[in-house]
Coordinates of C-alpha atoms in Angstrom, one line a residue:
X1 CA -12.1 137.0 243.8
X2 CA -14.4 136.6 240.7
X3 CA -17.0 139.3 240.4
X4 CA -20.0 138.8 238.0
X5 CA -22.7 141.7 237.2
X6 CA -22.0 144.0 240.1
X7 CA -22.4 147.1 238.8
X8 CA -20.1 148.2 235.7
X9 CA -18.4 144.9 236.0
X10 CA -19.6 142.4 233.7
X11 CA -17.3 139.5 234.6
X12 CA -14.0 140.1 236.3
X13 CA -11.1 137.9 237.9
X14 CA -9.6 140.0 240.4
X15 CA -6.1 138.2 241.4
X16 CA -4.6 139.6 244.8
X17 CA -1.0 139.3 245.5
X18 CA 0.1 137.8 248.6
X19 CA 2.0 141.1 249.3
X20 CA 1.2 145.0 248.1
X21 CA -1.8 144.7 245.5
X22 CA -2.5 148.4 244.0
X23 CA -6.0 148.8 242.4
X24 CA -6.0 151.7 239.7
X25 CA -8.2 153.3 237.1
X26 CA -9.7 156.4 235.7
X27 CA -12.6 158.0 238.0
X28 CA -15.6 156.0 237.4
X29 CA -14.2 153.1 235.9
X30 CA -15.3 150.8 238.6
X31 CA -12.4 150.6 241.2
X32 CA -14.9 151.0 244.2
X33 CA -16.8 148.1 242.7
X34 CA -13.6 146.2 244.0
X35 CA -13.7 147.5 247.4
X36 CA -18.0 146.7 247.3
X37 CA -17.3 143.2 246.3
X38 CA -14.6 142.4 248.9
X39 CA -17.3 144.1 251.4
X40 CA -20.0 141.6 250.2
X41 CA -17.8 138.7 251.1
X42 CA -17.2 140.3 254.5
X43 CA -21.0 140.5 255.0
X44 CA -21.5 143.9 254.0
X45 CA -25.1 145.2 253.4
X46 CA -26.5 144.0 249.9
X47 CA -28.1 146.6 247.7
X48 CA -30.0 145.4 245.0
X49 CA -29.0 148.7 243.1
X50 CA -25.3 147.0 242.7
X51 CA -26.9 144.2 240.3
X52 CA -26.1 145.4 236.8
X53 CA -28.6 146.5 234.8
X54 CA -30.3 143.5 232.8
X55 CA -28.9 140.7 235.2
X56 CA -30.6 138.8 237.7
X57 CA -28.1 139.0 240.0
X58 CA -24.7 139.7 241.0
X59 CA -22.0 137.2 242.4
X60 CA -18.8 137.5 244.1
X61 CA -16.9 134.3 245.0
X62 CA -13.5 134.5 246.8
X63 CA -10.9 132.0 247.5
X64 CA -9.1 132.8 251.1
X65 CA -5.8 130.7 251.8
X66 CA -5.8 130.0 255.7
X67 CA -4.1 127.7 258.0
X68 CA -6.4 124.7 259.3
X69 CA -6.1 126.1 262.6
X70 CA -6.9 129.7 261.9
X71 CA -9.7 131.4 263.6
X72 CA -11.8 132.1 260.6
X73 CA -11.3 128.2 259.6
X74 CA -12.1 126.6 263.2
X75 CA -15.4 128.6 263.0
X76 CA -16.2 128.1 259.4
X77 CA -16.0 124.4 260.1
X78 CA -18.2 124.9 263.3
X79 CA -21.1 125.8 260.9
X80 CA -20.3 122.9 258.6
X81 CA -17.9 124.5 256.0
X82 CA -14.6 122.4 254.4
X83 CA -11.7 123.6 253.6
X84 CA -10.5 123.1 249.9
X85 CA -6.8 122.1 249.8
X86 CA -6.2 125.0 252.2
X87 CA -8.6 127.7 251.4
X88 CA -11.8 128.7 252.1
X89 CA -14.3 129.2 249.1
X90 CA -16.8 132.0 249.8
X91 CA -19.4 133.5 247.5
X92 CA -22.4 135.9 248.3
X93 CA -25.0 136.4 245.7
X94 CA -27.6 139.6 245.5
X95 CA -30.9 139.4 243.4
X96 CA -32.2 142.5 241.6
X97 CA -35.0 141.8 243.8
X98 CA -32.8 142.5 246.9
X99 CA -33.0 138.8 248.1
X100 CA -28.9 137.7 249.6
X101 CA -27.5 134.3 249.7
X102 CA -24.3 133.3 251.3
X103 CA -22.3 130.4 251.4
X104 CA -19.1 129.3 252.8
X105 CA -17.1 126.0 251.9
X106 CA -19.7 124.5 249.8
X107 CA -22.6 125.2 252.6
X108 CA -25.4 127.7 252.6
X109 CA -25.0 129.6 255.7
X110 CA -26.4 133.0 257.2
X111 CA -24.9 136.4 256.1
X112 CA -24.1 137.1 259.6
X113 CA -21.6 134.4 259.8
X114 CA -19.6 136.4 257.1
X115 CA -19.3 139.5 259.3
X116 CA -18.2 136.5 262.0
X117 CA -15.3 135.6 259.9
X118 CA -14.5 139.1 258.7
X119 CA -13.4 139.9 262.2
X120 CA -10.6 137.4 261.7
X121 CA -9.8 137.9 257.8
X122 CA -9.8 141.8 256.8
X123 CA -9.3 144.7 258.3
X124 CA -10.9 147.5 256.1
X125 CA -10.2 151.3 256.2
X126 CA -11.7 153.4 254.0
X127 CA -13.7 156.9 253.8
X128 CA -16.7 155.2 254.9
X129 CA -16.1 152.0 256.4
X130 CA -13.8 151.5 259.2
X131 CA -13.1 148.1 261.2
X132 CA -10.3 146.6 262.9
X133 CA -8.4 148.7 265.3
X134 CA -11.4 151.2 265.6
X135 CA -13.0 148.8 268.5
X136 CA -11.3 149.8 271.6
X137 CA -11.1 145.8 272.3
X138 CA -9.1 145.3 269.5
X139 CA -7.0 148.3 270.3
X140 CA -6.1 146.7 273.7
X141 CA -5.4 143.1 272.2
X142 CA -3.2 144.5 269.6
X143 CA -1.6 146.6 272.3
X144 CA -1.0 143.6 274.5
X145 CA 0.8 142.0 271.6
X146 CA 3.1 145.5 271.1
X147 CA 4.0 145.2 274.6
X148 CA 5.3 141.3 274.5
X149 CA 5.8 138.9 277.5
X150 CA 5.8 142.4 279.7
X151 CA 1.9 141.9 279.3
X152 CA 1.7 138.3 278.2
X153 CA 2.9 136.7 281.2
X154 CA 1.1 138.7 284.0
X155 CA -2.1 138.3 281.5
X156 CA -1.8 134.5 282.0
X157 CA -1.5 134.3 285.3
X158 CA -4.3 136.9 285.8
X159 CA -6.2 135.3 283.5
X160 CA -6.1 132.0 285.8
X161 CA -7.0 134.0 288.7
X162 CA -10.1 135.8 287.3
X163 CA -11.3 132.4 286.3
X164 CA -11.3 131.0 289.6
X165 CA -12.3 134.0 291.3
X166 CA -15.4 134.1 289.2
X167 CA -16.0 130.4 290.0
X168 CA -15.2 130.9 293.6
X169 CA -17.7 134.0 293.5
X170 CA -20.6 132.0 291.9
X171 CA -20.5 129.4 294.2
X172 CA -20.4 131.4 297.2
X173 CA -23.1 133.4 295.9
X174 CA -25.5 130.4 295.5
X175 CA -24.3 128.6 299.0
X176 CA -25.4 132.1 300.6
X177 CA -28.4 133.0 298.9
X178 CA -29.8 129.6 298.9
X179 CA -29.1 129.4 302.4
X180 CA -33.0 129.1 303.9
X181 CA -34.2 126.5 300.6
X182 CA -30.9 124.3 301.5
X183 CA -32.1 124.4 305.5
X184 CA -35.7 123.1 304.5
X185 CA -33.9 120.7 302.2
X186 CA -31.7 119.3 305.2
X187 CA -34.8 119.0 307.2
X188 CA -36.7 117.1 304.6
X189 CA -33.8 114.6 304.2
X190 CA -33.6 114.2 308.1
X191 CA -37.2 113.5 308.5
X192 CA -36.9 111.0 305.6
X193 CA -33.6 109.2 307.0
X194 CA -35.4 109.1 310.3
X195 CA -38.5 107.4 309.3
X196 CA -36.5 105.0 307.1
X197 CA -34.5 104.3 310.0
X198 CA -37.2 103.5 312.2
X199 CA -38.6 100.9 310.1
X200 CA -35.2 99.5 309.4
X201 CA -35.5 97.7 305.7
X202 CA -33.7 94.9 304.5
X203 CA -32.7 94.7 300.9
X204 CA -34.9 92.5 299.2
X205 CA -37.2 92.1 302.2
X206 CA -40.5 93.1 300.5
X207 CA -40.3 90.4 297.8
X208 CA -39.6 87.7 300.9
X209 CA -43.0 89.1 302.6
X210 CA -45.2 89.0 299.7
X211 CA -44.4 85.3 298.9
X212 CA -44.6 84.5 302.9
X213 CA -48.0 86.7 302.9
X214 CA -49.3 84.5 300.1
X215 CA -48.2 80.9 301.5
X216 CA -49.9 81.8 304.9
X217 CA -53.1 83.1 303.1
X218 CA -53.6 79.8 301.7
X219 CA -52.1 77.5 304.1
X220 CA -55.0 75.3 304.2
X221 CA -55.3 74.7 300.8
X222 CA -51.5 73.9 300.7
X223 CA -51.9 71.3 303.6
X224 CA -54.7 69.6 301.8
X225 CA -53.1 69.6 298.6
X226 CA -50.0 68.2 299.9
X227 CA -51.4 65.5 301.7
X228 CA -53.9 64.2 298.8
X229 CA -50.7 64.4 296.7
X230 CA -48.6 62.0 299.5
X231 CA -51.4 60.0 299.8
X232 CA -51.4 59.2 295.7
X233 CA -47.9 58.6 295.9
X234 CA -47.2 56.4 299.3
X235 CA -50.4 55.3 300.3
X236 CA -52.7 55.9 303.1
X237 CA -51.7 53.9 306.3
X238 CA -55.4 53.6 307.4
X239 CA -56.6 52.3 304.3
X240 CA -54.0 49.4 303.3
X241 CA -56.1 48.1 300.4
X242 CA -55.5 51.4 298.4
X243 CA -52.8 51.1 295.5
X244 CA -50.3 53.9 295.2
X245 CA -47.8 54.9 292.9
X246 CA -45.0 53.3 294.8
X247 CA -46.8 50.3 294.6
X248 CA -47.3 50.2 291.3
X249 CA -43.9 51.1 290.1
X250 CA -42.5 48.6 292.7
X251 CA -44.5 45.8 290.9
X252 CA -43.4 47.2 287.4
X253 CA -39.8 46.6 288.7
X254 CA -40.1 43.0 289.9
X255 CA -41.8 42.1 286.7
X256 CA -38.7 43.1 284.8
X257 CA -36.1 42.0 287.1
X258 CA -37.3 38.6 286.8
X259 CA -36.2 38.6 283.1
X260 CA -33.9 41.0 282.7
X261 CA -30.7 38.5 282.4
X262 CA -32.5 37.5 278.9
X263 CA -32.4 40.8 277.4
X264 CA -29.8 43.6 278.2
X265 CA -32.7 46.2 276.9
X266 CA -35.1 45.0 279.4
X267 CA -32.7 45.1 282.0
X268 CA -32.0 49.0 281.4
X269 CA -35.5 49.8 281.7
X270 CA -35.6 47.8 285.1
X271 CA -32.8 50.4 286.2
X272 CA -34.6 53.3 285.3
X273 CA -37.8 52.3 286.8
X274 CA -36.0 51.5 290.0
X275 CA -34.5 55.3 290.0
X276 CA -38.0 56.4 289.3
X277 CA -39.2 54.5 292.6
X278 CA -36.1 56.5 294.8
X279 CA -37.4 59.6 293.5
X280 CA -41.2 59.1 294.3
X281 CA -40.0 58.1 298.0
X282 CA -37.9 61.4 298.0
X283 CA -40.9 63.2 296.9
X284 CA -43.6 61.6 299.3
X285 CA -41.2 62.3 301.9
X286 CA -40.7 66.1 301.1
X287 CA -44.6 66.7 300.7
X288 CA -45.1 64.6 304.3
X289 CA -42.5 67.3 305.5
X290 CA -44.2 70.0 303.9
X291 CA -47.8 69.4 305.4
X292 CA -46.3 69.0 308.7
X293 CA -43.9 72.3 308.8
X294 CA -46.7 74.7 307.1
X295 CA -47.1 77.5 309.0
X296 CA -51.2 78.8 309.5
X297 CA -51.1 80.8 312.6
X298 CA -52.9 83.5 311.9
X299 CA -50.7 85.9 314.2
X300 CA -47.8 85.6 311.8
X301 CA -49.8 86.6 309.0
X302 CA -50.8 89.6 310.5
X303 CA -47.3 90.4 311.4
X304 CA -46.2 89.7 308.0
X305 CA -49.2 92.1 306.5
X306 CA -48.2 94.6 308.9
X307 CA -44.5 94.7 307.9
X308 CA -45.8 94.9 304.6
X309 CA -47.8 98.2 305.2
X310 CA -44.9 99.7 306.8
X311 CA -42.4 99.0 304.1
X312 CA -45.1 100.2 301.3
X313 CA -45.5 103.6 303.3
X314 CA -41.7 104.0 302.9
X315 CA -41.6 102.6 298.9
X316 CA -44.5 105.3 298.2
X317 CA -42.5 108.4 299.4
X318 CA -38.9 107.4 298.5
X319 CA -38.8 104.1 296.3
X320 CA -38.8 105.8 292.9
X321 CA -39.3 102.1 291.5
X322 CA -41.3 101.2 294.2
X323 CA -39.1 98.7 295.7
X324 CA -37.2 98.6 299.1
X325 CA -33.8 98.3 297.1
X326 CA -34.9 101.8 295.8
X327 CA -35.6 103.3 299.3
X328 CA -32.3 102.1 300.6
X329 CA -30.6 103.7 297.6
X330 CA -32.6 107.2 298.4
X331 CA -31.2 107.0 301.8
X332 CA -27.9 106.8 300.9
X333 CA -27.7 109.7 298.3
X334 CA -29.9 111.8 300.7
X335 CA -27.1 111.2 303.9
X336 CA -24.6 112.3 300.9
X337 CA -26.9 115.4 300.2
X338 CA -27.0 115.9 304.1
X339 CA -23.3 115.9 305.1
X340 CA -22.8 118.4 301.7
X341 CA -25.7 120.7 303.1
X342 CA -24.3 120.5 306.8
X343 CA -21.0 121.1 305.8
X344 CA -22.3 124.7 304.1
X345 CA -21.0 126.9 307.2
X346 CA -17.3 125.2 306.8
X347 CA -17.6 125.5 302.8
X348 CA -18.5 129.3 303.1
X349 CA -15.6 129.7 305.6
X350 CA -12.9 127.9 302.9
X351 CA -14.5 130.1 299.7
X352 CA -14.5 133.4 301.6
X353 CA -10.7 132.7 302.5
X354 CA -10.0 131.7 299.0
X355 CA -12.0 134.7 297.6
X356 CA -10.5 137.4 299.6
X357 CA -6.7 135.7 298.6
X358 CA -7.7 135.8 294.8
X359 CA -8.8 139.4 295.2
X360 CA -5.6 140.5 296.7
X361 CA -3.6 138.3 293.8
X362 CA -5.7 139.8 291.2
X363 CA -5.5 143.6 292.6
X364 CA -1.6 142.8 292.2
X365 CA -1.3 141.4 288.8
X366 CA -3.8 143.9 287.4
X367 CA -1.8 147.0 288.4
X368 CA 1.3 145.0 287.0
X369 CA -0.7 144.9 283.7
X370 CA -1.9 148.5 283.7
X371 CA 2.0 149.2 284.3
X372 CA 3.0 147.4 281.5
X373 CA 0.6 148.8 279.2
X374 CA 1.2 152.3 280.0
X375 CA 4.8 152.0 279.2
X376 CA 4.1 150.2 275.9
X377 CA 1.5 153.0 275.0
X378 CA 3.8 155.6 275.1
X379 CA 6.1 153.9 272.8
X380 CA 3.6 153.1 270.6
X381 CA 2.0 156.4 270.8
X382 CA 5.5 158.2 269.8
X383 CA 6.2 155.7 266.9
X384 CA 2.8 156.3 265.3
X385 CA 3.3 159.9 266.2
X386 CA 6.3 160.0 264.0
X387 CA 5.0 157.7 261.2
X388 CA 2.3 160.5 261.0
X389 CA 4.7 163.1 260.4
X390 CA 6.2 161.5 257.1
X391 CA 2.1 160.8 255.9
X392 CA 1.3 164.6 255.6
X393 CA 0.4 165.1 258.7
X394 CA 3.2 166.6 260.7
X395 CA 1.3 168.1 263.6
X396 CA -1.2 165.1 264.7
X397 CA -0.3 163.7 267.5
X398 CA -1.7 160.2 269.1
X399 CA -2.0 159.3 272.6
X400 CA -3.4 156.3 274.3
X401 CA -5.9 156.6 276.6
X402 CA -5.6 153.6 279.4
X403 CA -8.4 154.2 282.2
X404 CA -10.2 151.8 284.4
X405 CA -13.2 149.8 283.3
X406 CA -16.6 149.5 284.5
X407 CA -17.7 146.1 282.6
X408 CA -20.8 144.9 284.5
X409 CA -19.3 141.7 283.8
X410 CA -16.6 142.1 285.6
X411 CA -15.5 140.9 289.2
X412 CA -15.4 143.9 291.9
X413 CA -12.4 143.8 294.7
X414 CA -12.5 145.1 297.8
X415 CA -15.9 146.8 297.3
X416 CA -14.3 149.4 294.5
X417 CA -16.2 150.8 292.2
X418 CA -13.8 149.4 289.1
X419 CA -14.4 145.9 287.6
X420 CA -12.0 143.6 287.0
X421 CA -12.6 142.2 283.6
X422 CA -11.0 139.2 281.7
X423 CA -7.9 141.0 280.2
X424 CA -7.5 143.1 283.8
X425 CA -9.1 146.6 284.8
X426 CA -8.2 148.6 281.7
X427 CA -9.7 150.1 278.6
X428 CA -7.6 150.8 275.9
X429 CA -8.6 153.9 273.4
X430 CA -6.5 155.4 270.6
X431 CA -6.8 159.3 270.5
X432 CA -5.9 161.5 267.9
X433 CA -5.2 165.4 267.8
X434 CA -5.0 166.1 264.2
X435 CA -3.5 169.8 264.7
X436 CA -1.9 171.9 267.6
X437 CA -4.6 173.1 270.3
X438 CA -6.9 170.3 269.0
X439 CA -7.9 168.1 272.1
X440 CA -7.7 164.6 271.5
X441 CA -10.4 162.6 270.3
X442 CA -10.8 158.7 269.8
X443 CA -9.4 158.3 265.9
X444 CA -13.0 157.5 264.4
X445 CA -14.0 160.6 265.5
X446 CA -10.9 163.1 265.5
X447 CA -10.1 162.7 261.8
X448 CA -11.7 163.2 258.5
X449 CA -12.0 160.4 256.2
X450 CA -8.7 160.9 254.3
X451 CA -6.7 161.6 257.6
X452 CA -8.4 158.4 259.1
X453 CA -7.1 155.9 256.5
X454 CA -3.3 157.1 257.1
X455 CA -3.8 157.1 260.6
X456 CA -5.0 153.6 260.5
X457 CA -2.0 153.1 258.0
X458 CA 0.1 154.8 260.5
X459 CA -1.1 152.5 263.3
X460 CA -0.9 149.0 261.2
X461 CA 2.5 149.8 260.3
X462 CA 3.4 150.1 264.0
X463 CA 1.4 147.3 264.9
X464 CA 2.7 145.0 261.8
X465 CA 3.1 141.4 263.0
X466 CA 1.1 141.9 266.2
X467 CA -2.4 142.0 264.8
X468 CA -3.8 138.4 263.8
X469 CA -5.8 140.0 260.5
X470 CA -3.7 138.6 257.5
X471 CA -5.4 141.4 254.9
X472 CA -5.6 145.2 254.8
X473 CA -7.6 146.8 252.5
X474 CA -7.2 150.6 252.0
X475 CA -9.3 152.6 250.2
X476 CA -8.4 156.4 249.0
X477 CA -5.7 156.2 252.2
X478 CA -3.6 158.8 249.8
X479 CA -6.5 161.5 249.7
X480 CA -5.2 165.0 249.7
X481 CA -1.9 164.2 249.5
X482 CA 0.6 164.0 246.8
X483 CA 4.7 164.5 246.1
X484 CA 7.0 163.3 248.8
X485 CA 4.0 162.3 251.4
X486 CA 2.6 160.1 248.8
X487 CA 5.9 158.1 248.1
X488 CA 5.9 157.7 252.0
X489 CA 2.6 156.4 251.9
X490 CA 3.7 154.1 249.4
X491 CA 6.7 153.0 251.2
X492 CA 4.8 152.4 254.5
X493 CA 2.2 150.1 252.5
X494 CA 5.0 148.0 251.1
X495 CA 6.5 148.0 254.5
X496 CA 3.1 146.5 256.2
X497 CA 3.0 144.2 253.4
X498 CA 6.1 142.3 254.4
X499 CA 4.1 140.8 257.3
X500 CA 0.5 140.8 255.8
X501 CA -1.4 141.2 252.5
X502 CA -2.2 144.3 251.5
X503 CA -4.8 145.8 249.1
X504 CA -5.1 149.4 248.5
X505 CA -7.2 151.4 245.8
X506 CA -5.1 154.5 245.1
X507 CA -5.1 157.3 242.0
X508 CA -1.4 158.0 243.3
X509 CA 1.4 156.6 240.9
X510 CA 3.8 157.3 244.0
X511 CA 1.8 154.6 246.0
X512 CA 1.1 152.1 242.8
X513 CA 4.7 151.8 242.0
X514 CA 5.4 150.5 245.4
X515 CA 2.8 147.5 244.6
X516 CA 3.8 144.1 244.1
X517 CA 0.9 143.6 241.6
X518 CA -0.9 146.4 240.2
X519 CA -4.6 145.7 238.7
X520 CA -6.2 148.0 236.5
X521 CA -10.0 148.9 236.6
X522 CA -10.7 149.7 232.9
X523 CA -14.1 150.9 231.5
X524 CA -15.1 150.0 227.9
X525 CA -17.8 151.2 225.8
X526 CA -19.0 149.6 222.3
X527 CA -21.5 152.0 221.7
X528 CA -24.6 150.6 223.6
X529 CA -23.2 148.7 226.4
X530 CA -20.5 150.1 229.4
X531 CA -18.4 147.5 231.0
X532 CA -15.5 147.6 233.3
X533 CA -12.9 144.7 233.3
X534 CA -9.7 144.2 235.3
X535 CA -6.6 143.4 234.1
X536 CA -3.1 142.5 235.6
X537 CA -0.4 144.9 234.6
X538 CA 3.2 143.7 233.7
X539 CA 6.4 145.2 232.3
X540 CA 5.1 147.8 229.4
X541 CA 1.6 147.9 230.4
X542 CA 2.4 148.7 234.3
X543 CA 4.6 151.9 232.9
X544 CA 1.9 153.3 230.5
X545 CA -0.8 153.0 233.3
X546 CA 1.8 154.8 235.9
X547 CA 2.6 157.4 233.1
X548 CA -1.5 158.0 232.5
X549 CA -1.7 158.5 236.3
X550 CA 1.3 160.7 236.2
X551 CA 0.3 163.1 233.1
X552 CA -3.1 161.8 232.1
X553 CA -2.1 160.3 229.0
X554 CA 0.1 157.4 228.3
X555 CA 2.2 158.6 225.5
X556 CA 4.1 161.2 227.4
X557 CA 7.7 160.8 227.3
X558 CA 8.3 162.8 230.4
X559 CA 5.7 161.0 232.2
X560 CA 6.7 157.5 230.9
X561 CA 10.8 158.4 232.1
X562 CA 9.0 159.6 235.3
X563 CA 6.9 156.1 235.8
X564 CA 10.1 154.2 235.1
X565 CA 12.3 156.1 237.6
X566 CA 9.2 155.6 240.4
X567 CA 9.3 151.8 239.6
X568 CA 13.1 151.7 239.8
X569 CA 12.9 153.7 243.1
X570 CA 10.6 151.6 244.7
X571 CA 12.4 148.0 243.7
X572 CA 15.5 149.8 245.3
X573 CA 13.9 151.0 248.2
X574 CA 12.3 147.2 248.7

């Protein structure tokens, strides 16, 4: 991360180790600003009071390495972000006026998106900020992963049966609750199909009838025109003196025939005129036939108009495009829909039988899940309780409450009040009794701030490798402990860091000694301006800081020897 103008930090780069990073420094140096910076990147509340005095805005930038198929990467890409060489760049800006902006993968995004990404990126455990496993849904998911195949196998079968049962229930409800509407729809379809069947329309019939009506309505004019055209082409038998087109063409043909032998060009023209004469004769014959065949019967015209009226009535009701073809298409679709509606009773019987079978299957699988979870919960609770005994909580006892859910989104089975949700019928909640005689309570309510961080550390150690969150942040996890208990906290943090990235803000050298990387937050004052910076400690610098944490000053010989001993012991333990 890079932090600029946030609290006492002017400009600092925080290089976190892939394993265990310890953040140390004197009280008031600004260690909390490191936690606050990460909180801002995770969508935390933007407080303008955090902006360094004299600065316009505080800026926190982070580079998070992740797989392209990681849930956070997928969600970020859905929002338009892009990975940069396998890393997601996140930034948060808080102005002195209180305005806040967020960017992910080069895109401006709502701050709420940072909170969504945080669920899959970092689990924060501190005095006032607890996330991740405090949520019952995450506790159930983690317990299921802890249980392994004993839960995973039946859960996969259960989830498939649950999805199918939901689909069957929805379809069954839709059919039964809309029975009256569907009956009305079926009646309308039957009426329409009967009306269409009574008329018996034929595809394209409306266009053919329109053409025939046009012809019958102008029969006299058509016959007169045909006769006049025939006379012009073939002459009038009653008046042989009238010259017609056939006579003129024949004369032209004879004139050229007499001289065609003298010039091939005229011979070719003579042949074309001969063809013209044949064409005129054919057209004249068709005109004569047309006039003879033309039906001018008014009764036929009335029948055509009556048929067109019947078709028009159908097209207005059922032809979306105003054609007989559209009416026939409606009839085809309506017949198919009617078959579907008429088959409702049979479908209800089939769905009811399938629903009952799925309910029985779901009940058996849910009980299998509950049994597996109860067995895993017993092992888990014992393991966490044993961890707490080494973390200065020797009398604490952790249990897991597994109860049946009343999730309103679930599916009731056999009329019982329990609701079967997507992951079974169980709600899982971690309970803590911090001392003998205390009633077990949810861990968020049963422990003080310092105890809660240690409980969550114990939980995370036991769950190591099962929780998908890749980074854990512990703030003041060592509050109120020291000595051997502090060493055990350091050892367990190092153990957790074998499977995840761990960041710890601590004041205990016994914890810091186990870190793969130690960062020092150090305050400086030039007389007018106070600022803090972040330094990676190595070699002699790390020994000096551990000595300061042990004895209060860096030059104590005994503290130095103790610091070297702590580092050696931590390395040997690792």
